[in-house]
Amino acid sequence: MSRSMRPYLEYQADRVEAVLAAHRAPGRITGGTVGPRLIRFFLNPAPHIRLAAIKRLSEDLALAMRVPTLRIDRDTEGVVLEFANPNPRPVDFLPLLERVMPLPPATALLGLGDNNAPIMARLSSPEVAHILIAGTTGSGKSALLRTIAASLVLGHPPQAMRLLCLDPKGRTFAALAAMPHLSRPPVSAPEESAEVLRSLVRTMEARDRCNEHAPPIVLLIDELADLVMTGGQPVTEELTRLLQRGREAGIHVIAATQRPSAAILSGLMRANFPLRLVGRVVSSQDAQMAAGRGGTHAHLLEGRGDFLAISGGDATLRFQVAYIDAEELRRSSAKLTL
Ligand SMILES: Nc1ncnc2c1ncn2[C@@H]1O[C@H](COP(=O)(O)OP(=O)(O)OP(=O)(O)O)[C@@H](O)[C@H]1O
Ligand SMILES: [Mg+2]
């Protein structure tokens, strides 16, 4: 926690205790966490006070604390009061990576949840396998791809992690060009991208024949819609095969696009990304399209790395993407290749 937050937190804790006391529902704030987007206070109510009585006071508490909304819930810490952090802060990638090292095999670091827990994705698990990243321009898709790529190369030795990077704009992965995890530099030309896909399908078939699945090969694609539109039917078919059968061969696809619309990405393709990471979108219709289901409220996200992780079940997990800029990544990978 930054030192300058302390007076604010103490003020808010005092407000909470004062409101509760005034309404004859006394309790004490015993601690809390300051997350990148949300602050959580742990409340220890007096023994005779019911949770429902505290929940009924949420509007009065929000008013006294001058926060737009206050969510009151119960978890293992007791009663939790959750409200917006007035100083939302970026999450630095390198210190967070250090905190979670050594990474488990085939695992990527994504960011930090609002309970301050690091959020990671284990590619070999069937609930992850392939990841579709969606969100409007500026939501932080390319930054998220770079974070994933950075964690894969900085967190795993080259013999345990192979990367293929496709990016028509040629910027997202440029800092990784010299890394030994890449057998070829990031590809931006459409014909060459199509060639990479074809040869990856051949690798998958060869691995299938001898029941091989190591080392993992991760295909990272920025601007998936561009790739599919310029590559046409063959690219769609090859991608779909990789998505349907890649996992058993240790091949994983992580792709970003602004809108995973049916007009561009086939239903079969979209259905084969078990995990979706959704950043800010502009409308609730776009939220539905990006998440593959309703009710996620992705249009209310803040942008710049504010993301939801959405997989099979109903639960969504909100997190702030850890950030590393291209220059910082180039420097850290140069250190590694020395
Ligand atoms: N996790 C983050 N933390 C802090 N700032 C971020 C984060 N992600 C993105 N940003 C900021 O937002 C800008 C836009 O991010 P990015 O280029 O990743 O967006 P995008 O979704 O790829 O947009 P486009 O669809 O236009 O390619 C970045 O240059 C950076 O300044
Ligand atoms: Mg981008």
Short mmCIF file of C-alpha atoms and ligand atoms in Angstrom, two decimals:
data_model
loop_
_atom_site.label_atom_id
_atom_site.label_comp_id
_atom_site.label_asym_id
_atom_site.label_seq_id
_atom_site.Cartn_x
_atom_site.Cartn_y
_atom_site.Cartn_z
CA MET A 1 0.00 0.00 0.00
CA SER A 2 1.35 3.47 -0.77
CA ARG A 3 1.96 5.57 2.31
CA SER A 4 -0.17 8.43 0.98
CA MET A 5 -3.27 6.19 1.00
CA ARG A 6 -3.15 5.74 4.76
CA PRO A 7 -5.03 8.92 5.82
CA TYR A 8 -7.74 8.19 3.26
CA LEU A 9 -8.13 4.61 4.49
CA GLU A 10 -8.23 5.67 8.12
CA TYR A 11 -10.81 8.34 7.34
CA GLN A 12 -12.99 5.81 5.52
CA ALA A 13 -12.66 3.24 8.30
CA ASP A 14 -13.71 5.89 10.83
CA ARG A 15 -16.74 6.82 8.68
CA VAL A 16 -17.83 3.19 8.50
CA GLU A 17 -17.53 2.66 12.25
CA ALA A 18 -19.36 5.93 12.96
CA VAL A 19 -22.30 5.10 10.68
CA LEU A 20 -22.60 1.60 12.09
CA ALA A 21 -22.54 2.90 15.65
CA ALA A 22 -25.13 5.56 14.86
CA HIS A 23 -27.47 2.86 13.54
CA ARG A 24 -26.90 0.59 16.52
CA ALA A 25 -25.03 -1.99 14.46
CA PRO A 26 -21.54 -1.53 15.89
CA GLY A 27 -18.49 -3.12 14.33
CA ARG A 28 -14.80 -2.53 13.76
CA ILE A 29 -12.68 -2.45 10.62
CA THR A 30 -9.91 -4.94 11.34
CA GLY A 31 -7.92 -4.72 8.11
CA GLY A 32 -8.26 -4.76 4.38
CA THR A 33 -6.61 -4.81 0.98
CA VAL A 34 -5.95 -2.10 -1.57
CA GLY A 35 -6.32 -3.66 -5.01
CA PRO A 36 -5.54 -2.02 -8.32
CA ARG A 37 -9.21 -1.09 -8.84
CA LEU A 38 -11.00 -1.87 -5.59
CA ILE A 39 -10.44 -1.39 -1.88
CA ARG A 40 -11.74 -4.06 0.49
CA PHE A 41 -12.28 -3.50 4.21
CA PHE A 42 -12.71 -6.39 6.62
CA LEU A 43 -15.43 -5.67 9.15
CA ASN A 44 -15.81 -7.44 12.45
CA PRO A 45 -19.38 -6.78 13.62
CA ALA A 46 -20.40 -7.04 17.27
CA PRO A 47 -21.65 -10.60 17.93
CA HIS A 48 -25.35 -9.73 18.09
CA ILE A 49 -25.36 -7.81 14.77
CA ARG A 50 -26.81 -9.60 11.76
CA LEU A 51 -25.25 -9.41 8.32
CA ALA A 52 -28.61 -8.37 6.86
CA ALA A 53 -28.66 -5.35 9.18
CA ILE A 54 -25.28 -4.23 7.88
CA LYS A 55 -26.26 -4.82 4.27
CA ARG A 56 -29.32 -2.62 4.77
CA LEU A 57 -26.96 0.23 5.63
CA SER A 58 -24.97 0.08 2.40
CA GLU A 59 -26.55 3.25 0.94
CA ASP A 60 -25.94 5.20 4.16
CA LEU A 61 -22.38 3.95 4.33
CA ALA A 62 -21.72 4.87 0.67
CA LEU A 63 -23.11 8.34 1.31
CA ALA A 64 -20.92 8.88 4.37
CA MET A 65 -17.85 7.55 2.60
CA ARG A 66 -18.60 9.54 -0.57
CA VAL A 67 -18.14 6.52 -2.82
CA PRO A 68 -20.47 5.80 -5.77
CA THR A 69 -21.23 2.24 -4.71
CA LEU A 70 -20.43 -0.02 -1.80
CA ARG A 71 -20.71 -3.78 -2.03
CA ILE A 72 -21.11 -5.68 1.24
CA ASP A 73 -20.49 -9.39 1.31
CA ARG A 74 -19.20 -12.20 3.43
CA ASP A 75 -16.12 -14.28 2.79
CA THR A 76 -13.50 -16.16 4.77
CA GLU A 77 -12.24 -12.86 6.21
CA GLY A 78 -15.66 -12.11 7.70
CA VAL A 79 -17.75 -9.23 6.38
CA VAL A 80 -16.15 -7.46 3.42
CA LEU A 81 -16.91 -3.91 2.30
CA GLU A 82 -15.79 -3.25 -1.26
CA PHE A 83 -15.55 0.14 -2.98
CA ALA A 84 -13.65 1.82 -5.81
CA ASN A 85 -10.01 2.75 -5.30
CA PRO A 86 -9.83 6.54 -5.92
CA ASN A 87 -6.27 6.07 -7.24
CA PRO A 88 -6.48 3.09 -9.55
CA ARG A 89 -2.92 2.15 -10.34
CA PRO A 90 -1.21 0.16 -13.03
CA VAL A 91 0.26 -3.16 -12.00
CA ASP A 92 3.97 -3.49 -12.76
CA PHE A 93 4.75 -6.73 -14.50
CA LEU A 94 8.31 -7.45 -13.36
CA PRO A 95 7.77 -7.27 -9.57
CA LEU A 96 4.61 -9.34 -9.93
CA LEU A 97 6.45 -11.97 -11.98
CA GLU A 98 9.13 -12.11 -9.29
CA ARG A 99 6.41 -12.72 -6.71
CA VAL A 100 5.07 -15.78 -8.53
CA MET A 101 8.35 -17.31 -9.73
CA PRO A 102 9.00 -20.12 -10.36
CA LEU A 103 5.96 -20.41 -12.58
CA PRO A 104 4.35 -23.85 -12.85
CA PRO A 105 4.93 -25.52 -16.26
CA ALA A 106 3.12 -24.01 -19.27
CA THR A 107 1.71 -21.20 -17.15
CA ALA A 108 1.28 -17.53 -18.09
CA LEU A 109 0.96 -14.58 -15.73
CA LEU A 110 -1.96 -12.27 -16.56
CA GLY A 111 -2.30 -9.72 -13.80
CA LEU A 112 -3.60 -8.97 -10.35
CA GLY A 113 -7.08 -9.62 -8.97
CA ASP A 114 -8.81 -7.16 -6.69
CA ASN A 115 -8.04 -9.28 -3.66
CA ASN A 116 -4.39 -8.73 -4.63
CA ALA A 117 -3.94 -12.32 -5.74
CA PRO A 118 -1.88 -12.86 -8.90
CA ILE A 119 -3.97 -14.22 -11.78
CA MET A 120 -2.33 -16.91 -13.89
CA ALA A 121 -3.45 -19.24 -16.67
CA ARG A 122 -2.21 -22.79 -16.96
CA LEU A 123 -2.35 -23.55 -20.67
CA SER A 124 -2.26 -27.32 -20.30
CA SER A 125 -5.51 -27.31 -18.31
CA PRO A 126 -8.63 -28.03 -20.42
CA GLU A 127 -10.35 -24.95 -18.94
CA VAL A 128 -7.68 -22.77 -20.52
CA ALA A 129 -6.06 -24.54 -23.53
CA HIS A 130 -6.73 -21.61 -25.91
CA ILE A 131 -7.48 -17.99 -25.03
CA LEU A 132 -9.52 -15.41 -26.95
CA ILE A 133 -8.86 -11.80 -25.99
CA ALA A 134 -11.48 -9.20 -26.96
CA GLY A 135 -12.10 -5.53 -26.26
CA THR A 136 -12.39 -2.18 -27.97
CA THR A 137 -9.43 -0.14 -29.16
CA GLY A 138 -7.34 0.98 -26.19
CA SER A 139 -8.76 -1.66 -23.86
CA GLY A 140 -5.28 -3.18 -23.59
CA LYS A 141 -5.40 -6.33 -25.76
CA SER A 142 -1.94 -5.94 -27.27
CA ALA A 143 -0.51 -5.08 -23.85
CA LEU A 144 -2.11 -8.25 -22.46
CA LEU A 145 -0.62 -10.35 -25.26
CA ARG A 146 2.77 -8.82 -24.52
CA THR A 147 2.36 -9.60 -20.81
CA ILE A 148 1.46 -13.21 -21.59
CA ALA A 149 4.40 -13.52 -24.00
CA ALA A 150 6.76 -11.89 -21.50
CA SER A 151 5.73 -14.29 -18.74
CA LEU A 152 6.15 -17.28 -21.04
CA VAL A 153 9.69 -16.32 -22.09
CA LEU A 154 10.92 -14.86 -18.78
CA GLY A 155 9.24 -17.59 -16.75
CA HIS A 156 10.28 -20.69 -18.71
CA PRO A 157 13.56 -21.88 -20.25
CA PRO A 158 13.54 -22.07 -24.07
CA GLN A 159 13.59 -25.85 -24.05
CA ALA A 160 10.32 -25.85 -22.06
CA MET A 161 8.44 -23.16 -24.00
CA ARG A 162 8.25 -22.40 -27.73
CA LEU A 163 6.56 -19.28 -29.07
CA LEU A 164 5.24 -18.30 -32.51
CA CYS A 165 4.09 -14.71 -32.85
CA LEU A 166 1.84 -13.29 -35.59
CA ASP A 167 1.07 -9.59 -35.69
CA PRO A 168 0.16 -7.68 -38.85
CA LYS A 169 1.08 -4.34 -37.22
CA GLY A 170 4.51 -5.71 -36.27
CA ARG A 171 4.70 -3.96 -32.89
CA THR A 172 3.25 -6.13 -30.14
CA PHE A 173 5.99 -8.76 -29.99
CA ALA A 174 8.91 -6.84 -31.53
CA ALA A 175 10.76 -6.72 -28.20
CA LEU A 176 10.95 -10.52 -28.16
CA ALA A 177 12.51 -10.97 -31.59
CA ALA A 178 15.89 -12.10 -30.23
CA MET A 179 14.58 -14.53 -27.61
CA PRO A 180 15.71 -18.15 -27.99
CA HIS A 181 12.10 -19.28 -27.33
CA LEU A 182 11.17 -18.03 -30.80
CA SER A 183 12.33 -20.22 -33.68
CA ARG A 184 11.55 -17.36 -36.05
CA PRO A 185 11.13 -13.63 -35.45
CA PRO A 186 7.54 -12.31 -35.08
CA VAL A 187 5.74 -12.55 -38.41
CA SER A 188 3.70 -9.72 -39.91
CA ALA A 189 3.33 -10.55 -43.62
CA PRO A 190 0.02 -12.34 -44.41
CA GLU A 191 1.56 -15.02 -46.70
CA GLU A 192 4.19 -15.85 -44.12
CA SER A 193 1.54 -16.02 -41.37
CA ALA A 194 -0.45 -18.50 -43.44
CA GLU A 195 2.72 -20.54 -43.86
CA VAL A 196 3.31 -20.55 -40.09
CA LEU A 197 -0.21 -21.91 -39.56
CA ARG A 198 0.24 -24.63 -42.18
CA SER A 199 3.50 -25.79 -40.67
CA LEU A 200 2.04 -25.74 -37.15
CA VAL A 201 -0.80 -28.01 -38.31
CA ARG A 202 1.85 -30.37 -39.72
CA THR A 203 3.71 -30.29 -36.39
CA MET A 204 0.45 -31.11 -34.60
CA GLU A 205 -0.15 -34.09 -36.88
CA ALA A 206 3.40 -35.33 -36.41
CA ARG A 207 3.08 -34.97 -32.64
CA ASP A 208 -0.26 -36.80 -32.73
CA ARG A 209 1.31 -39.74 -34.54
CA CYS A 210 3.96 -40.25 -31.86
CA ASN A 211 1.80 -39.13 -28.96
CA GLU A 212 4.08 -36.22 -28.19
CA HIS A 213 3.07 -33.03 -26.42
CA ALA A 214 6.23 -31.35 -25.21
CA PRO A 215 7.55 -28.77 -25.21
CA PRO A 216 4.42 -26.60 -25.35
CA ILE A 217 4.13 -24.44 -28.46
CA VAL A 218 2.15 -21.23 -28.00
CA LEU A 219 0.84 -19.41 -31.06
CA LEU A 220 0.22 -15.75 -30.19
CA ILE A 221 -1.90 -13.77 -32.65
CA ASP A 222 -2.64 -10.06 -32.47
CA GLU A 223 -5.40 -8.77 -34.76
CA LEU A 224 -6.95 -12.19 -35.35
CA ALA A 225 -9.70 -10.71 -37.54
CA ASP A 226 -7.10 -9.31 -39.99
CA LEU A 227 -5.41 -12.68 -40.25
CA VAL A 228 -8.69 -14.46 -40.93
CA MET A 229 -9.91 -11.88 -43.43
CA THR A 230 -6.71 -11.79 -45.47
CA GLY A 231 -6.13 -15.55 -45.23
CA GLY A 232 -9.69 -16.60 -46.06
CA GLN A 233 -11.00 -20.15 -45.83
CA PRO A 234 -7.64 -22.00 -45.56
CA VAL A 235 -6.60 -19.91 -42.55
CA THR A 236 -9.98 -20.42 -40.88
CA GLU A 237 -9.73 -24.17 -41.40
CA GLU A 238 -6.17 -24.46 -40.09
CA LEU A 239 -6.90 -22.34 -37.06
CA THR A 240 -10.00 -24.36 -36.29
CA ARG A 241 -8.02 -27.60 -36.45
CA LEU A 242 -5.41 -26.20 -34.07
CA LEU A 243 -8.15 -25.10 -31.67
CA GLN A 244 -9.97 -28.40 -31.80
CA ARG A 245 -7.01 -30.74 -31.52
CA GLY A 246 -4.02 -28.69 -30.46
CA ARG A 247 -4.15 -29.14 -26.72
CA GLU A 248 -3.34 -32.85 -26.73
CA ALA A 249 -0.33 -32.08 -28.89
CA GLY A 250 0.78 -29.31 -26.49
CA ILE A 251 -0.21 -26.57 -28.96
CA HIS A 252 -2.06 -23.52 -27.66
CA VAL A 253 -3.55 -20.52 -29.45
CA ILE A 254 -3.85 -17.12 -27.77
CA ALA A 255 -5.49 -14.57 -30.06
CA ALA A 256 -6.74 -10.99 -29.74
CA THR A 257 -9.39 -9.19 -31.75
CA GLN A 258 -11.60 -6.14 -31.25
CA ARG A 259 -14.90 -7.87 -31.94
CA PRO A 260 -15.17 -11.64 -32.26
CA SER A 261 -18.16 -11.23 -34.58
CA ALA A 262 -19.83 -14.13 -36.36
CA ALA A 263 -19.29 -12.35 -39.68
CA ILE A 264 -15.54 -12.90 -39.39
CA LEU A 265 -14.90 -15.73 -36.94
CA SER A 266 -16.85 -18.94 -37.48
CA GLY A 267 -18.98 -20.33 -34.67
CA LEU A 268 -16.78 -23.39 -34.56
CA MET A 269 -13.71 -21.27 -34.08
CA ARG A 270 -15.29 -19.14 -31.35
CA ALA A 271 -16.65 -22.18 -29.52
CA ASN A 272 -13.18 -23.67 -29.19
CA PHE A 273 -11.63 -20.99 -26.98
CA PRO A 274 -12.41 -22.26 -23.45
CA LEU A 275 -11.12 -19.07 -21.82
CA ARG A 276 -12.02 -15.54 -22.87
CA LEU A 277 -10.34 -12.43 -21.53
CA VAL A 278 -12.55 -9.43 -22.13
CA GLY A 279 -11.54 -5.81 -21.74
CA ARG A 280 -13.70 -2.73 -22.09
CA VAL A 281 -16.23 -2.85 -24.93
CA VAL A 282 -18.49 -0.03 -26.09
CA SER A 283 -21.98 -1.47 -25.71
CA SER A 284 -23.81 -4.27 -23.95
CA GLN A 285 -24.29 -5.95 -27.36
CA ASP A 286 -20.52 -5.91 -27.82
CA ALA A 287 -20.13 -7.28 -24.30
CA GLN A 288 -22.34 -10.21 -25.23
CA MET A 289 -20.32 -10.85 -28.38
CA ALA A 290 -16.95 -10.51 -26.67
CA ALA A 291 -17.85 -12.69 -23.69
CA GLY A 292 -19.88 -15.24 -25.64
CA ARG A 293 -22.70 -14.79 -23.14
CA GLY A 294 -24.78 -12.10 -21.46
CA GLY A 295 -24.63 -10.50 -18.05
CA THR A 296 -20.90 -9.78 -17.79
CA HIS A 297 -21.24 -5.96 -17.92
CA ALA A 298 -17.96 -5.75 -19.86
CA HIS A 299 -19.13 -2.38 -21.24
CA LEU A 300 -18.74 -0.97 -17.72
CA LEU A 301 -15.04 -1.84 -17.46
CA GLU A 302 -12.60 1.04 -17.27
CA GLY A 303 -10.23 0.19 -20.15
CA ARG A 304 -6.41 0.18 -20.07
CA GLY A 305 -5.97 -3.29 -18.69
CA ASP A 306 -9.22 -3.66 -16.72
CA PHE A 307 -10.27 -7.19 -17.78
CA LEU A 308 -12.65 -10.04 -17.03
CA ALA A 309 -11.65 -13.68 -17.21
CA ILE A 310 -14.61 -15.73 -18.41
CA SER A 311 -14.65 -19.50 -18.68
CA GLY A 312 -17.27 -22.25 -18.75
CA GLY A 313 -19.16 -21.55 -15.54
CA ASP A 314 -21.09 -18.48 -14.47
CA ALA A 315 -18.25 -16.94 -12.51
CA THR A 316 -16.23 -14.10 -13.97
CA LEU A 317 -13.02 -12.84 -12.45
CA ARG A 318 -12.07 -9.19 -12.70
CA PHE A 319 -8.37 -8.36 -12.86
CA GLN A 320 -5.93 -5.67 -13.82
CA VAL A 321 -3.49 -6.76 -16.52
CA ALA A 322 0.14 -6.49 -15.39
CA TYR A 323 1.92 -4.01 -17.63
CA ILE A 324 5.34 -4.08 -19.24
CA ASP A 325 6.17 -1.67 -22.03
CA ALA A 326 8.10 -2.75 -25.09
CA GLU A 327 11.35 -1.07 -24.03
CA GLU A 328 11.31 -2.65 -20.55
CA LEU A 329 10.63 -6.04 -22.09
CA ARG A 330 13.46 -5.62 -24.58
CA ARG A 331 15.85 -4.84 -21.72
CA SER A 332 14.75 -7.77 -19.55
CA SER A 333 14.96 -10.24 -22.41
CA ALA A 334 18.38 -8.91 -23.44
CA LYS A 335 19.59 -9.64 -19.90
CA LEU A 336 18.28 -13.18 -20.24
CA THR A 337 20.00 -13.89 -23.56
CA LEU A 338 23.43 -12.68 -22.40
N1 LIG B 1 -2.46 -3.15 -18.33
C1 LIG B 1 -2.26 -1.88 -18.59
N2 LIG B 1 -1.82 -1.04 -17.63
C2 LIG B 1 -1.62 0.27 -17.90
N3 LIG B 1 -1.82 0.83 -19.10
C3 LIG B 1 -2.25 0.05 -20.09
C4 LIG B 1 -2.49 -1.34 -19.89
N4 LIG B 1 -2.91 -1.86 -21.06
C5 LIG B 1 -2.93 -0.86 -21.93
N5 LIG B 1 -2.52 0.30 -21.37
C6 LIG B 1 -2.43 1.61 -22.03
O1 LIG B 1 -3.39 1.66 -23.06
C7 LIG B 1 -2.77 1.82 -24.34
C8 LIG B 1 -3.49 0.97 -25.38
O2 LIG B 1 -3.28 -0.38 -25.10
P1 LIG B 1 -3.22 -1.47 -26.26
O3 LIG B 1 -2.41 -0.99 -27.40
O4 LIG B 1 -2.83 -2.76 -25.64
O5 LIG B 1 -4.75 -1.51 -26.70
P2 LIG B 1 -5.47 -2.46 -27.75
O6 LIG B 1 -6.65 -3.06 -27.08
O7 LIG B 1 -4.47 -3.40 -28.33
O8 LIG B 1 -5.97 -1.43 -28.86
P3 LIG B 1 -6.10 -1.66 -30.46
O9 LIG B 1 -7.35 -2.47 -30.67
O10 LIG B 1 -6.22 -0.28 -30.99
O11 LIG B 1 -4.87 -2.38 -30.93
C9 LIG B 1 -1.31 1.41 -24.12
O12 LIG B 1 -0.45 2.08 -24.98
C10 LIG B 1 -1.06 1.79 -22.68
O13 LIG B 1 -0.72 3.14 -22.60
MG MG B 2 -3.71 -3.74 -30.20
#
